[in-house]
Amino acid sequence: MIYSFIFRTTPFWYLDDDGALVAQMVGFVEKLPEDWQPAWDRMRLNSKHQLEVMEESYILKEAQSSIKMQFSTITAAILSSAVLASPVVKADTLKYNRDYDYAQNSELTSFSCSDGANGLITRYGVNNLQRLQTKLQPNTYVGASPAVAKWNDPNCGKCFRATNPSNNKSLNFVVIEQNSGVVTGEEGFRLLSPSGTTSEGTLTVNVAELPSQSCWK
């Protein structure tokens, strides 16, 4: 016997034994016929997308259009959204270079993210660091990062946060140059260093990409 009904799904999130985030699609039925109500708690969707009632022989052999879907695609999309919602944090080395201090007012032509379609001169109509600063949120710095690999890189101007895990101090910065590690001005380095000076020379920081509006006005 085949019944007519509406079957809907929703993701149920949980952590497995290894601590991995898992999404399981949980189904529920609307407009269920009264004579099928006792079998509600024995209903499941099997791996072939067939709805089964685990009692006697009531089986819907072919999934209706309302439940015909690719669970793997849905799950992947949900997991991708979850990953995007949580920034990826990477450990990196922080150094300093006074060329990235606003007080130096370096010309943007000195950096990889100068002109070209992705350059900051082209996109924001500015030609030095002090003019660039007027386009940024307060207390946002500029620096170099492995995120930029070449002149006119598509990642020019991306927003990042560097955090020193030893004292939990952090700063936001916009990447304007390529480097194998993170480099910011002396002012930014002092902000993150435990001593408040540049005596450490290098620091280990955790770096995470932020939404553009966290750095740009």
mmCIF file with all atom_site columns, C-alpha atoms in Angstrom:
data_model
loop_
_atom_site.group_PDB
_atom_site.id
_atom_site.type_symbol
_atom_site.label_atom_id
_atom_site.label_alt_id
_atom_site.label_comp_id
_atom_site.label_asym_id
_atom_site.label_entity_id
_atom_site.label_seq_id
_atom_site.pdbx_PDB_ins_code
_atom_site.Cartn_x
_atom_site.Cartn_y
_atom_site.Cartn_z
_atom_site.occupancy
_atom_site.B_iso_or_equiv
_atom_site.pdbx_formal_charge
_atom_site.auth_seq_id
_atom_site.auth_comp_id
_atom_site.auth_asym_id
_atom_site.auth_atom_id
_atom_site.pdbx_PDB_model_num
ATOM 1   C CA . MET A 1 1   ? 0.000  0.000  0.000   1.00 0.00 ? 1   MET A CA 1
ATOM 2   C CA . ILE A 1 2   ? 1.350  3.453  -0.955  1.00 0.00 ? 2   ILE A CA 1
ATOM 3   C CA . TYR A 1 3   ? 0.362  6.577  0.968   1.00 0.00 ? 3   TYR A CA 1
ATOM 4   C CA . SER A 1 4   ? 0.482  10.234 -0.052  1.00 0.00 ? 4   SER A CA 1
ATOM 5   C CA . PHE A 1 5   ? 2.245  12.612 2.315   1.00 0.00 ? 5   PHE A CA 1
ATOM 6   C CA . ILE A 1 6   ? 4.891  15.364 2.533   1.00 0.00 ? 6   ILE A CA 1
ATOM 7   C CA . PHE A 1 7   ? 8.340  14.356 3.778   1.00 0.00 ? 7   PHE A CA 1
ATOM 8   C CA . ARG A 1 8   ? 10.799 17.058 4.916   1.00 0.00 ? 8   ARG A CA 1
ATOM 9   C CA . THR A 1 9   ? 14.351 16.960 6.233   1.00 0.00 ? 9   THR A CA 1
ATOM 10  C CA . THR A 1 10  ? 16.476 19.063 8.549   1.00 0.00 ? 10  THR A CA 1
ATOM 11  C CA . PRO A 1 11  ? 20.151 18.710 9.597   1.00 0.00 ? 11  PRO A CA 1
ATOM 12  C CA . PHE A 1 12  ? 20.993 17.459 13.077  1.00 0.00 ? 12  PHE A CA 1
ATOM 13  C CA . TRP A 1 13  ? 24.532 18.353 14.183  1.00 0.00 ? 13  TRP A CA 1
ATOM 14  C CA . TYR A 1 14  ? 26.617 16.364 16.651  1.00 0.00 ? 14  TYR A CA 1
ATOM 15  C CA . LEU A 1 15  ? 30.239 15.503 17.471  1.00 0.00 ? 15  LEU A CA 1
ATOM 16  C CA . ASP A 1 16  ? 31.348 11.928 16.827  1.00 0.00 ? 16  ASP A CA 1
ATOM 17  C CA . ASP A 1 17  ? 33.770 9.973  19.036  1.00 0.00 ? 17  ASP A CA 1
ATOM 18  C CA . ASP A 1 18  ? 36.751 11.569 17.290  1.00 0.00 ? 18  ASP A CA 1
ATOM 19  C CA . GLY A 1 19  ? 35.442 15.089 17.894  1.00 0.00 ? 19  GLY A CA 1
ATOM 20  C CA . ALA A 1 20  ? 34.528 15.630 14.232  1.00 0.00 ? 20  ALA A CA 1
ATOM 21  C CA . LEU A 1 21  ? 31.479 17.717 13.356  1.00 0.00 ? 21  LEU A CA 1
ATOM 22  C CA . VAL A 1 22  ? 28.871 15.543 11.646  1.00 0.00 ? 22  VAL A CA 1
ATOM 23  C CA . ALA A 1 23  ? 25.590 16.496 9.989   1.00 0.00 ? 23  ALA A CA 1
ATOM 24  C CA . GLN A 1 24  ? 22.834 13.849 9.934   1.00 0.00 ? 24  GLN A CA 1
ATOM 25  C CA . MET A 1 25  ? 19.692 14.482 7.926   1.00 0.00 ? 25  MET A CA 1
ATOM 26  C CA . VAL A 1 26  ? 16.652 13.896 10.106  1.00 0.00 ? 26  VAL A CA 1
ATOM 27  C CA . GLY A 1 27  ? 13.272 13.480 8.431   1.00 0.00 ? 27  GLY A CA 1
ATOM 28  C CA . PHE A 1 28  ? 9.758  14.227 9.555   1.00 0.00 ? 28  PHE A CA 1
ATOM 29  C CA . VAL A 1 29  ? 6.376  13.749 7.929   1.00 0.00 ? 29  VAL A CA 1
ATOM 30  C CA . GLU A 1 30  ? 3.529  16.191 7.457   1.00 0.00 ? 30  GLU A CA 1
ATOM 31  C CA . LYS A 1 31  ? -0.078 15.236 6.608   1.00 0.00 ? 31  LYS A CA 1
ATOM 32  C CA . LEU A 1 32  ? 0.440  11.682 7.787   1.00 0.00 ? 32  LEU A CA 1
ATOM 33  C CA . PRO A 1 33  ? -2.712 9.496  7.406   1.00 0.00 ? 33  PRO A CA 1
ATOM 34  C CA . GLU A 1 34  ? -4.300 8.527  10.711  1.00 0.00 ? 34  GLU A CA 1
ATOM 35  C CA . ASP A 1 35  ? -4.010 4.800  10.022  1.00 0.00 ? 35  ASP A CA 1
ATOM 36  C CA . TRP A 1 36  ? -0.226 5.161  9.639   1.00 0.00 ? 36  TRP A CA 1
ATOM 37  C CA . GLN A 1 37  ? 0.329  7.199  12.776  1.00 0.00 ? 37  GLN A CA 1
ATOM 38  C CA . PRO A 1 38  ? 1.262  4.183  14.977  1.00 0.00 ? 38  PRO A CA 1
ATOM 39  C CA . ALA A 1 39  ? 4.131  3.398  12.626  1.00 0.00 ? 39  ALA A CA 1
ATOM 40  C CA . TRP A 1 40  ? 5.614  6.945  12.797  1.00 0.00 ? 40  TRP A CA 1
ATOM 41  C CA . ASP A 1 41  ? 8.492  6.067  15.095  1.00 0.00 ? 41  ASP A CA 1
ATOM 42  C CA . ARG A 1 42  ? 9.553  3.198  12.852  1.00 0.00 ? 42  ARG A CA 1
ATOM 43  C CA . MET A 1 43  ? 10.011 5.236  9.698   1.00 0.00 ? 43  MET A CA 1
ATOM 44  C CA . ARG A 1 44  ? 13.397 5.904  8.144   1.00 0.00 ? 44  ARG A CA 1
ATOM 45  C CA . LEU A 1 45  ? 15.009 6.912  4.858   1.00 0.00 ? 45  LEU A CA 1
ATOM 46  C CA . ASN A 1 46  ? 17.469 4.265  3.709   1.00 0.00 ? 46  ASN A CA 1
ATOM 47  C CA . SER A 1 47  ? 20.670 4.676  1.693   1.00 0.00 ? 47  SER A CA 1
ATOM 48  C CA . LYS A 1 48  ? 18.727 4.255  -1.566  1.00 0.00 ? 48  LYS A CA 1
ATOM 49  C CA . HIS A 1 49  ? 16.482 7.180  -0.679  1.00 0.00 ? 49  HIS A CA 1
ATOM 50  C CA . GLN A 1 50  ? 13.518 4.844  -0.118  1.00 0.00 ? 50  GLN A CA 1
ATOM 51  C CA . LEU A 1 51  ? 11.182 5.616  2.735   1.00 0.00 ? 51  LEU A CA 1
ATOM 52  C CA . GLU A 1 52  ? 10.563 2.528  4.843   1.00 0.00 ? 52  GLU A CA 1
ATOM 53  C CA . VAL A 1 53  ? 8.211  1.783  7.718   1.00 0.00 ? 53  VAL A CA 1
ATOM 54  C CA . MET A 1 54  ? 9.914  -0.735 9.941   1.00 0.00 ? 54  MET A CA 1
ATOM 55  C CA . GLU A 1 55  ? 6.730  -2.679 10.620  1.00 0.00 ? 55  GLU A CA 1
ATOM 56  C CA . GLU A 1 56  ? 5.001  -5.323 8.507   1.00 0.00 ? 56  GLU A CA 1
ATOM 57  C CA . SER A 1 57  ? 5.548  -4.624 4.788   1.00 0.00 ? 57  SER A CA 1
ATOM 58  C CA . TYR A 1 58  ? 4.623  -0.978 4.180   1.00 0.00 ? 58  TYR A CA 1
ATOM 59  C CA . ILE A 1 59  ? 7.445  0.321  1.953   1.00 0.00 ? 59  ILE A CA 1
ATOM 60  C CA . LEU A 1 60  ? 7.403  3.247  -0.412  1.00 0.00 ? 60  LEU A CA 1
ATOM 61  C CA . LYS A 1 61  ? 9.500  1.741  -3.199  1.00 0.00 ? 61  LYS A CA 1
ATOM 62  C CA . GLU A 1 62  ? 10.195 4.942  -5.097  1.00 0.00 ? 62  GLU A CA 1
ATOM 63  C CA . ALA A 1 63  ? 10.980 8.226  -3.375  1.00 0.00 ? 63  ALA A CA 1
ATOM 64  C CA . GLN A 1 64  ? 8.540  11.000 -4.257  1.00 0.00 ? 64  GLN A CA 1
ATOM 65  C CA . SER A 1 65  ? 9.851  14.219 -5.828  1.00 0.00 ? 65  SER A CA 1
ATOM 66  C CA . SER A 1 66  ? 9.545  15.983 -2.478  1.00 0.00 ? 66  SER A CA 1
ATOM 67  C CA . ILE A 1 67  ? 12.161 13.668 -0.963  1.00 0.00 ? 67  ILE A CA 1
ATOM 68  C CA . LYS A 1 68  ? 14.274 12.853 -4.006  1.00 0.00 ? 68  LYS A CA 1
ATOM 69  C CA . MET A 1 69  ? 17.518 14.655 -3.271  1.00 0.00 ? 69  MET A CA 1
ATOM 70  C CA . GLN A 1 70  ? 21.217 14.084 -3.043  1.00 0.00 ? 70  GLN A CA 1
ATOM 71  C CA . PHE A 1 71  ? 21.968 13.992 0.678   1.00 0.00 ? 71  PHE A CA 1
ATOM 72  C CA . SER A 1 72  ? 25.698 14.056 0.051   1.00 0.00 ? 72  SER A CA 1
ATOM 73  C CA . THR A 1 73  ? 25.386 17.379 -1.802  1.00 0.00 ? 73  THR A CA 1
ATOM 74  C CA . ILE A 1 74  ? 23.197 18.887 0.898   1.00 0.00 ? 74  ILE A CA 1
ATOM 75  C CA . THR A 1 75  ? 25.505 17.732 3.661   1.00 0.00 ? 75  THR A CA 1
ATOM 76  C CA . ALA A 1 76  ? 28.559 19.092 1.833   1.00 0.00 ? 76  ALA A CA 1
ATOM 77  C CA . ALA A 1 77  ? 26.887 22.476 1.407   1.00 0.00 ? 77  ALA A CA 1
ATOM 78  C CA . ILE A 1 78  ? 25.959 22.610 5.089   1.00 0.00 ? 78  ILE A CA 1
ATOM 79  C CA . LEU A 1 79  ? 29.470 21.642 6.157   1.00 0.00 ? 79  LEU A CA 1
ATOM 80  C CA . SER A 1 80  ? 30.960 24.245 3.814   1.00 0.00 ? 80  SER A CA 1
ATOM 81  C CA . SER A 1 81  ? 28.770 26.924 5.392   1.00 0.00 ? 81  SER A CA 1
ATOM 82  C CA . ALA A 1 82  ? 29.875 25.845 8.844   1.00 0.00 ? 82  ALA A CA 1
ATOM 83  C CA . VAL A 1 83  ? 33.527 26.020 7.827   1.00 0.00 ? 83  VAL A CA 1
ATOM 84  C CA . LEU A 1 84  ? 33.090 29.479 6.323   1.00 0.00 ? 84  LEU A CA 1
ATOM 85  C CA . ALA A 1 85  ? 31.393 30.701 9.462   1.00 0.00 ? 85  ALA A CA 1
ATOM 86  C CA . SER A 1 86  ? 34.471 29.839 11.526  1.00 0.00 ? 86  SER A CA 1
ATOM 87  C CA . PRO A 1 87  ? 37.713 31.505 10.369  1.00 0.00 ? 87  PRO A CA 1
ATOM 88  C CA . VAL A 1 88  ? 40.677 29.240 9.675   1.00 0.00 ? 88  VAL A CA 1
ATOM 89  C CA . VAL A 1 89  ? 43.452 30.057 12.145  1.00 0.00 ? 89  VAL A CA 1
ATOM 90  C CA . LYS A 1 90  ? 47.089 29.507 11.190  1.00 0.00 ? 90  LYS A CA 1
ATOM 91  C CA . ALA A 1 91  ? 50.227 29.957 13.249  1.00 0.00 ? 91  ALA A CA 1
ATOM 92  C CA . ASP A 1 92  ? 52.799 32.258 11.688  1.00 0.00 ? 92  ASP A CA 1
ATOM 93  C CA . THR A 1 93  ? 55.879 34.329 12.498  1.00 0.00 ? 93  THR A CA 1
ATOM 94  C CA . LEU A 1 94  ? 55.476 38.082 12.949  1.00 0.00 ? 94  LEU A CA 1
ATOM 95  C CA . LYS A 1 95  ? 58.296 40.509 12.169  1.00 0.00 ? 95  LYS A CA 1
ATOM 96  C CA . TYR A 1 96  ? 58.323 44.271 11.822  1.00 0.00 ? 96  TYR A CA 1
ATOM 97  C CA . ASN A 1 97  ? 59.434 46.752 9.191   1.00 0.00 ? 97  ASN A CA 1
ATOM 98  C CA . ARG A 1 98  ? 59.056 50.516 9.623   1.00 0.00 ? 98  ARG A CA 1
ATOM 99  C CA . ASP A 1 99  ? 58.011 50.841 5.979   1.00 0.00 ? 99  ASP A CA 1
ATOM 100 C CA . TYR A 1 100 ? 54.565 49.659 7.133   1.00 0.00 ? 100 TYR A CA 1
ATOM 101 C CA . ASP A 1 101 ? 54.176 52.402 9.757   1.00 0.00 ? 101 ASP A CA 1
ATOM 102 C CA . TYR A 1 102 ? 51.766 55.153 8.756   1.00 0.00 ? 102 TYR A CA 1
ATOM 103 C CA . ALA A 1 103 ? 54.263 57.719 10.058  1.00 0.00 ? 103 ALA A CA 1
ATOM 104 C CA . GLN A 1 104 ? 56.671 56.689 7.288   1.00 0.00 ? 104 GLN A CA 1
ATOM 105 C CA . ASN A 1 105 ? 53.945 57.417 4.719   1.00 0.00 ? 105 ASN A CA 1
ATOM 106 C CA . SER A 1 106 ? 55.476 55.032 2.191   1.00 0.00 ? 106 SER A CA 1
ATOM 107 C CA . GLU A 1 107 ? 54.297 55.281 -1.401  1.00 0.00 ? 107 GLU A CA 1
ATOM 108 C CA . LEU A 1 108 ? 52.000 52.419 -2.402  1.00 0.00 ? 108 LEU A CA 1
ATOM 109 C CA . THR A 1 109 ? 54.087 51.937 -5.537  1.00 0.00 ? 109 THR A CA 1
ATOM 110 C CA . SER A 1 110 ? 56.665 50.380 -3.170  1.00 0.00 ? 110 SER A CA 1
ATOM 111 C CA . PHE A 1 111 ? 54.388 47.385 -2.549  1.00 0.00 ? 111 PHE A CA 1
ATOM 112 C CA . SER A 1 112 ? 52.969 44.485 -4.551  1.00 0.00 ? 112 SER A CA 1
ATOM 113 C CA . CYS A 1 113 ? 49.410 45.743 -4.033  1.00 0.00 ? 113 CYS A CA 1
ATOM 114 C CA . SER A 1 114 ? 49.978 49.037 -5.816  1.00 0.00 ? 114 SER A CA 1
ATOM 115 C CA . ASP A 1 115 ? 48.378 49.348 -9.240  1.00 0.00 ? 115 ASP A CA 1
ATOM 116 C CA . GLY A 1 116 ? 46.805 46.829 -11.576 1.00 0.00 ? 116 GLY A CA 1
ATOM 117 C CA . ALA A 1 117 ? 43.162 45.768 -11.423 1.00 0.00 ? 117 ALA A CA 1
ATOM 118 C CA . ASN A 1 118 ? 43.560 44.413 -7.870  1.00 0.00 ? 118 ASN A CA 1
ATOM 119 C CA . GLY A 1 119 ? 45.895 47.147 -6.658  1.00 0.00 ? 119 GLY A CA 1
ATOM 120 C CA . LEU A 1 120 ? 44.911 49.534 -3.879  1.00 0.00 ? 120 LEU A CA 1
ATOM 121 C CA . ILE A 1 121 ? 45.789 52.617 -5.931  1.00 0.00 ? 121 ILE A CA 1
ATOM 122 C CA . THR A 1 122 ? 43.322 51.493 -8.584  1.00 0.00 ? 122 THR A CA 1
ATOM 123 C CA . ARG A 1 123 ? 40.573 50.379 -6.217  1.00 0.00 ? 123 ARG A CA 1
ATOM 124 C CA . TYR A 1 124 ? 40.692 53.168 -3.636  1.00 0.00 ? 124 TYR A CA 1
ATOM 125 C CA . GLY A 1 125 ? 42.296 56.099 -5.435  1.00 0.00 ? 125 GLY A CA 1
ATOM 126 C CA . VAL A 1 126 ? 45.073 56.524 -2.856  1.00 0.00 ? 126 VAL A CA 1
ATOM 127 C CA . ASN A 1 127 ? 48.830 56.638 -3.402  1.00 0.00 ? 127 ASN A CA 1
ATOM 128 C CA . ASN A 1 128 ? 50.459 56.466 0.042   1.00 0.00 ? 128 ASN A CA 1
ATOM 129 C CA . LEU A 1 129 ? 49.913 54.880 3.457   1.00 0.00 ? 129 LEU A CA 1
ATOM 130 C CA . GLN A 1 130 ? 48.406 57.918 5.158   1.00 0.00 ? 130 GLN A CA 1
ATOM 131 C CA . ARG A 1 131 ? 45.796 58.273 2.432   1.00 0.00 ? 131 ARG A CA 1
ATOM 132 C CA . LEU A 1 132 ? 45.136 54.548 2.622   1.00 0.00 ? 132 LEU A CA 1
ATOM 133 C CA . GLN A 1 133 ? 44.617 54.862 6.380   1.00 0.00 ? 133 GLN A CA 1
ATOM 134 C CA . THR A 1 134 ? 41.626 57.159 5.775   1.00 0.00 ? 134 THR A CA 1
ATOM 135 C CA . LYS A 1 135 ? 39.874 54.245 4.037   1.00 0.00 ? 135 LYS A CA 1
ATOM 136 C CA . LEU A 1 136 ? 40.420 51.857 6.952   1.00 0.00 ? 136 LEU A CA 1
ATOM 137 C CA . GLN A 1 137 ? 38.644 51.273 10.231  1.00 0.00 ? 137 GLN A CA 1
ATOM 138 C CA . PRO A 1 138 ? 40.305 52.825 13.321  1.00 0.00 ? 138 PRO A CA 1
ATOM 139 C CA . ASN A 1 139 ? 43.244 50.827 14.716  1.00 0.00 ? 139 ASN A CA 1
ATOM 140 C CA . THR A 1 140 ? 43.701 48.853 11.505  1.00 0.00 ? 140 THR A CA 1
ATOM 141 C CA . TYR A 1 141 ? 47.283 48.318 10.381  1.00 0.00 ? 141 TYR A CA 1
ATOM 142 C CA . VAL A 1 142 ? 48.896 47.341 7.085   1.00 0.00 ? 142 VAL A CA 1
ATOM 143 C CA . GLY A 1 143 ? 51.431 44.618 6.470   1.00 0.00 ? 143 GLY A CA 1
ATOM 144 C CA . ALA A 1 144 ? 52.743 41.716 4.440   1.00 0.00 ? 144 ALA A CA 1
ATOM 145 C CA . SER A 1 145 ? 51.451 38.153 4.411   1.00 0.00 ? 145 SER A CA 1
ATOM 146 C CA . PRO A 1 146 ? 51.800 34.859 2.504   1.00 0.00 ? 146 PRO A CA 1
ATOM 147 C CA . ALA A 1 147 ? 48.229 35.499 1.325   1.00 0.00 ? 147 ALA A CA 1
ATOM 148 C CA . VAL A 1 148 ? 49.699 37.735 -1.382  1.00 0.00 ? 148 VAL A CA 1
ATOM 149 C CA . ALA A 1 149 ? 52.046 35.948 -3.764  1.00 0.00 ? 149 ALA A CA 1
ATOM 150 C CA . LYS A 1 150 ? 52.693 38.492 -6.504  1.00 0.00 ? 150 LYS A CA 1
ATOM 151 C CA . TRP A 1 151 ? 52.026 41.951 -7.901  1.00 0.00 ? 151 TRP A CA 1
ATOM 152 C CA . ASN A 1 152 ? 48.334 42.622 -8.518  1.00 0.00 ? 152 ASN A CA 1
ATOM 153 C CA . ASP A 1 153 ? 47.378 39.548 -6.468  1.00 0.00 ? 153 ASP A CA 1
ATOM 154 C CA . PRO A 1 154 ? 43.596 38.975 -6.052  1.00 0.00 ? 154 PRO A CA 1
ATOM 155 C CA . ASN A 1 155 ? 44.178 38.825 -2.274  1.00 0.00 ? 155 ASN A CA 1
ATOM 156 C CA . CYS A 1 156 ? 45.466 42.390 -2.139  1.00 0.00 ? 156 CYS A CA 1
ATOM 157 C CA . GLY A 1 157 ? 43.628 44.315 0.569   1.00 0.00 ? 157 GLY A CA 1
ATOM 158 C CA . LYS A 1 158 ? 42.262 41.283 2.408   1.00 0.00 ? 158 LYS A CA 1
ATOM 159 C CA . CYS A 1 159 ? 41.617 41.699 6.111   1.00 0.00 ? 159 CYS A CA 1
ATOM 160 C CA . PHE A 1 160 ? 43.344 39.578 8.755   1.00 0.00 ? 160 PHE A CA 1
ATOM 161 C CA . ARG A 1 161 ? 43.686 39.428 12.520  1.00 0.00 ? 161 ARG A CA 1
ATOM 162 C CA . ALA A 1 162 ? 46.993 38.517 14.167  1.00 0.00 ? 162 ALA A CA 1
ATOM 163 C CA . THR A 1 163 ? 46.808 37.357 17.791  1.00 0.00 ? 163 THR A CA 1
ATOM 164 C CA . ASN A 1 164 ? 49.696 36.704 20.147  1.00 0.00 ? 164 ASN A CA 1
ATOM 165 C CA . PRO A 1 165 ? 48.589 33.614 22.114  1.00 0.00 ? 165 PRO A CA 1
ATOM 166 C CA . SER A 1 166 ? 51.039 34.381 24.928  1.00 0.00 ? 166 SER A CA 1
ATOM 167 C CA . ASN A 1 167 ? 49.203 37.555 25.986  1.00 0.00 ? 167 ASN A CA 1
ATOM 168 C CA . ASN A 1 168 ? 46.020 37.346 23.870  1.00 0.00 ? 168 ASN A CA 1
ATOM 169 C CA . LYS A 1 169 ? 46.678 40.757 22.296  1.00 0.00 ? 169 LYS A CA 1
ATOM 170 C CA . SER A 1 170 ? 45.552 41.157 18.709  1.00 0.00 ? 170 SER A CA 1
ATOM 171 C CA . LEU A 1 171 ? 45.437 43.590 15.815  1.00 0.00 ? 171 LEU A CA 1
ATOM 172 C CA . ASN A 1 172 ? 43.651 43.760 12.482  1.00 0.00 ? 172 ASN A CA 1
ATOM 173 C CA . PHE A 1 173 ? 45.697 44.411 9.370   1.00 0.00 ? 173 PHE A CA 1
ATOM 174 C CA . VAL A 1 174 ? 45.252 44.749 5.628   1.00 0.00 ? 174 VAL A CA 1
ATOM 175 C CA . VAL A 1 175 ? 47.733 42.891 3.455   1.00 0.00 ? 175 VAL A CA 1
ATOM 176 C CA . ILE A 1 176 ? 49.555 45.065 0.911   1.00 0.00 ? 176 ILE A CA 1
ATOM 177 C CA . GLU A 1 177 ? 52.709 43.041 0.250   1.00 0.00 ? 177 GLU A CA 1
ATOM 178 C CA . GLN A 1 178 ? 53.949 39.487 -0.202  1.00 0.00 ? 178 GLN A CA 1
ATOM 179 C CA . ASN A 1 179 ? 56.141 37.729 2.358   1.00 0.00 ? 179 ASN A CA 1
ATOM 180 C CA . SER A 1 180 ? 56.765 34.218 3.647   1.00 0.00 ? 180 SER A CA 1
ATOM 181 C CA . GLY A 1 181 ? 55.557 35.331 7.100   1.00 0.00 ? 181 GLY A CA 1
ATOM 182 C CA . VAL A 1 182 ? 53.584 38.222 8.554   1.00 0.00 ? 182 VAL A CA 1
ATOM 183 C CA . VAL A 1 183 ? 55.231 41.640 8.670   1.00 0.00 ? 183 VAL A CA 1
ATOM 184 C CA . THR A 1 184 ? 53.730 44.783 10.142  1.00 0.00 ? 184 THR A CA 1
ATOM 185 C CA . GLY A 1 185 ? 55.048 48.159 11.225  1.00 0.00 ? 185 GLY A CA 1
ATOM 186 C CA . GLU A 1 186 ? 56.939 48.792 14.436  1.00 0.00 ? 186 GLU A CA 1
ATOM 187 C CA . GLU A 1 187 ? 53.812 50.207 16.059  1.00 0.00 ? 187 GLU A CA 1
ATOM 188 C CA . GLY A 1 188 ? 51.844 47.030 15.412  1.00 0.00 ? 188 GLY A CA 1
ATOM 189 C CA . PHE A 1 189 ? 54.689 44.827 16.596  1.00 0.00 ? 189 PHE A CA 1
ATOM 190 C CA . ARG A 1 190 ? 54.952 46.756 19.883  1.00 0.00 ? 190 ARG A CA 1
ATOM 191 C CA . LEU A 1 191 ? 51.219 46.320 20.394  1.00 0.00 ? 191 LEU A CA 1
ATOM 192 C CA . LEU A 1 192 ? 51.498 42.528 20.282  1.00 0.00 ? 192 LEU A CA 1
ATOM 193 C CA . SER A 1 193 ? 54.858 42.014 21.973  1.00 0.00 ? 193 SER A CA 1
ATOM 194 C CA . PRO A 1 194 ? 54.898 41.011 25.667  1.00 0.00 ? 194 PRO A CA 1
ATOM 195 C CA . SER A 1 195 ? 57.515 43.681 26.388  1.00 0.00 ? 195 SER A CA 1
ATOM 196 C CA . GLY A 1 196 ? 55.753 46.443 24.490  1.00 0.00 ? 196 GLY A CA 1
ATOM 197 C CA . THR A 1 197 ? 58.975 46.937 22.525  1.00 0.00 ? 197 THR A CA 1
ATOM 198 C CA . THR A 1 198 ? 60.664 45.382 19.504  1.00 0.00 ? 198 THR A CA 1
ATOM 199 C CA . SER A 1 199 ? 63.268 43.585 21.613  1.00 0.00 ? 199 SER A CA 1
ATOM 200 C CA . GLU A 1 200 ? 61.808 40.148 20.823  1.00 0.00 ? 200 GLU A CA 1
ATOM 201 C CA . GLY A 1 201 ? 62.595 40.579 17.119  1.00 0.00 ? 201 GLY A CA 1
ATOM 202 C CA . THR A 1 202 ? 59.993 38.002 16.092  1.00 0.00 ? 202 THR A CA 1
ATOM 203 C CA . LEU A 1 203 ? 56.747 36.749 17.598  1.00 0.00 ? 203 LEU A CA 1
ATOM 204 C CA . THR A 1 204 ? 54.615 33.681 17.008  1.00 0.00 ? 204 THR A CA 1
ATOM 205 C CA . VAL A 1 205 ? 51.061 34.725 16.188  1.00 0.00 ? 205 VAL A CA 1
ATOM 206 C CA . ASN A 1 206 ? 47.815 33.092 15.137  1.00 0.00 ? 206 ASN A CA 1
ATOM 207 C CA . VAL A 1 207 ? 46.394 34.602 11.964  1.00 0.00 ? 207 VAL A CA 1
ATOM 208 C CA . ALA A 1 208 ? 42.781 34.415 10.777  1.00 0.00 ? 208 ALA A CA 1
ATOM 209 C CA . GLU A 1 209 ? 41.074 36.032 7.809   1.00 0.00 ? 209 GLU A CA 1
ATOM 210 C CA . LEU A 1 210 ? 38.230 38.417 8.676   1.00 0.00 ? 210 LEU A CA 1
ATOM 211 C CA . PRO A 1 211 ? 35.352 39.893 6.668   1.00 0.00 ? 211 PRO A CA 1
ATOM 212 C CA . SER A 1 212 ? 36.368 42.947 4.664   1.00 0.00 ? 212 SER A CA 1
ATOM 213 C CA . GLN A 1 213 ? 34.247 45.294 6.796   1.00 0.00 ? 213 GLN A CA 1
ATOM 214 C CA . SER A 1 214 ? 36.359 44.468 9.848   1.00 0.00 ? 214 SER A CA 1
ATOM 215 C CA . CYS A 1 215 ? 39.205 46.461 8.266   1.00 0.00 ? 215 CYS A CA 1
ATOM 216 C CA . TRP A 1 216 ? 37.643 48.687 5.612   1.00 0.00 ? 216 TRP A CA 1
ATOM 217 C CA . LYS A 1 217 ? 35.133 51.493 6.085   1.00 0.00 ? 217 LYS A CA 1
#
